[in-house]
Amino acid sequence: MADLLTAEDFTRDVYRSLWTALGSLARSNAPIDAVTVGERAPQIATLALELVRDTPSAANARAYAEIVAKDATTRRVRNAGERIAKLSGDDVLGEAQKLLGTCAPQTLTAIKPAR
């Protein structure tokens, strides 16, 4: 799912922390489960356990990631729209294009393990 999401795609800090911990574990070739997440990031251990308990199926993880990515793109577009509405000056079009350019997903192509 690293090809779809970055930590910034999550609205809550705790989910950003979880995503960062998952990436760190993946890069170090460590097993990824609630125990290893809790060990890596004790402040989110309870969240990791709750997610394991409450998530219907890991088989749908890709679909869940796609929902988060879509929602993040929507938030970026809305944010850019609000900022564009307030633009003024000589290069409104150029500034608007730059703002819209920030709306594209900022994803990684893969998580590369440490060597």
Short mmCIF file of C-alpha atoms in Angstrom, two decimals:
data_model
loop_
_atom_site.label_atom_id
_atom_site.label_comp_id
_atom_site.label_asym_id
_atom_site.label_seq_id
_atom_site.Cartn_x
_atom_site.Cartn_y
_atom_site.Cartn_z
CA MET A 1 0.00 0.00 0.00
CA ALA A 2 3.05 2.24 0.14
CA ASP A 3 2.45 2.94 -3.53
CA LEU A 4 -0.88 4.58 -2.58
CA LEU A 5 -0.32 6.33 0.73
CA THR A 6 2.01 8.53 2.73
CA ALA A 7 1.67 9.53 6.37
CA GLU A 8 0.33 12.92 5.27
CA ASP A 9 -2.72 11.22 3.73
CA PHE A 10 -4.12 10.53 7.20
CA THR A 11 -6.12 13.19 9.02
CA ARG A 12 -5.25 12.15 12.56
CA ASP A 13 -1.76 12.26 14.05
CA VAL A 14 -2.18 8.83 15.62
CA TYR A 15 -2.82 7.26 12.21
CA ARG A 16 0.17 9.11 10.76
CA SER A 17 2.26 7.65 13.58
CA LEU A 18 0.92 4.18 12.87
CA TRP A 19 1.70 4.48 9.15
CA THR A 20 5.23 5.70 9.94
CA ALA A 21 5.78 2.78 12.33
CA LEU A 22 4.54 0.28 9.72
CA GLY A 23 6.92 1.72 7.14
CA SER A 24 9.82 1.58 9.58
CA LEU A 25 9.11 -2.07 10.35
CA ALA A 26 8.81 -2.93 6.66
CA ARG A 27 12.10 -1.21 5.81
CA SER A 28 13.88 -3.16 8.54
CA ASN A 29 12.38 -6.48 7.38
CA ALA A 30 10.75 -6.93 10.79
CA PRO A 31 7.48 -8.81 11.16
CA ILE A 32 4.49 -6.48 11.15
CA ASP A 33 1.81 -7.15 13.73
CA ALA A 34 0.26 -5.44 16.74
CA VAL A 35 3.10 -6.58 19.02
CA THR A 36 5.93 -5.31 16.82
CA VAL A 37 4.09 -2.05 16.14
CA GLY A 38 3.59 -1.57 19.88
CA GLU A 39 7.25 -2.30 20.50
CA ARG A 40 8.35 0.19 17.82
CA ALA A 41 5.87 2.89 18.84
CA PRO A 42 4.48 2.32 22.36
CA GLN A 43 2.24 5.41 22.12
CA ILE A 44 0.13 3.63 19.48
CA ALA A 45 0.18 0.09 20.87
CA THR A 46 -3.46 0.30 21.94
CA LEU A 47 -4.50 1.59 18.52
CA ALA A 48 -2.66 -1.27 16.81
CA LEU A 49 -4.46 -3.82 18.97
CA GLU A 50 -7.83 -2.15 18.35
CA LEU A 51 -7.28 -2.17 14.60
CA VAL A 52 -6.36 -5.85 14.62
CA ARG A 53 -9.50 -6.60 16.63
CA ASP A 54 -11.87 -4.32 14.70
CA THR A 55 -10.72 -4.67 11.08
CA PRO A 56 -12.97 -7.15 9.29
CA SER A 57 -10.24 -8.58 7.05
CA ALA A 58 -6.69 -7.80 6.02
CA ALA A 59 -7.71 -9.13 2.60
CA ASN A 60 -9.43 -5.79 2.00
CA ALA A 61 -6.44 -3.66 3.04
CA ARG A 62 -5.81 -2.45 -0.53
CA ALA A 63 -9.42 -1.30 -0.88
CA TYR A 64 -9.19 0.50 2.48
CA ALA A 65 -5.97 2.21 1.35
CA GLU A 66 -7.66 3.33 -1.87
CA ILE A 67 -10.43 4.95 0.18
CA VAL A 68 -7.90 6.82 2.33
CA ALA A 69 -5.99 7.94 -0.79
CA LYS A 70 -9.17 9.17 -2.49
CA ASP A 71 -10.24 11.08 0.60
CA ALA A 72 -6.75 12.62 0.94
CA THR A 73 -6.85 13.79 -2.68
CA THR A 74 -10.30 15.30 -2.10
CA ARG A 75 -9.00 17.17 0.95
CA ARG A 76 -6.00 18.50 -1.01
CA VAL A 77 -8.24 19.68 -3.87
CA ARG A 78 -10.62 21.43 -1.48
CA ASN A 79 -7.74 23.06 0.35
CA ALA A 80 -6.23 24.21 -2.95
CA GLY A 81 -9.63 25.55 -4.05
CA GLU A 82 -9.93 27.63 -0.88
CA ARG A 83 -6.43 29.02 -1.39
CA ILE A 84 -7.07 29.69 -5.11
CA ALA A 85 -10.22 31.63 -4.24
CA LYS A 86 -8.08 34.02 -2.18
CA LEU A 87 -5.41 34.62 -4.85
CA SER A 88 -4.76 38.01 -6.33
CA GLY A 89 -1.93 39.68 -8.16
CA ASP A 90 -0.18 39.41 -11.48
CA ASP A 91 0.29 35.65 -11.71
CA VAL A 92 -2.98 34.24 -10.41
CA LEU A 93 -3.07 31.53 -13.06
CA GLY A 94 0.50 30.42 -12.36
CA GLU A 95 -0.09 30.35 -8.62
CA ALA A 96 -3.34 28.45 -9.11
CA GLN A 97 -1.57 25.87 -11.27
CA LYS A 98 1.10 25.40 -8.59
CA LEU A 99 -1.56 24.88 -5.96
CA LEU A 100 -3.39 22.37 -8.12
CA GLY A 101 -0.10 20.59 -8.72
CA THR A 102 0.12 19.87 -5.00
CA CYS A 103 -3.13 17.91 -5.18
CA ALA A 104 -1.62 14.91 -6.92
CA PRO A 105 -0.96 11.96 -4.61
CA GLN A 106 2.54 12.07 -3.13
CA THR A 107 3.20 8.36 -2.97
CA LEU A 108 6.27 6.21 -2.88
CA THR A 109 6.80 3.47 -5.40
CA ALA A 110 7.89 0.94 -2.81
CA ILE A 111 9.29 0.45 0.65
CA LYS A 112 12.87 -0.64 0.30
CA PRO A 113 14.21 -2.84 3.10
CA ALA A 114 17.40 -1.81 4.88
CA ARG A 115 20.46 -3.74 3.77
#
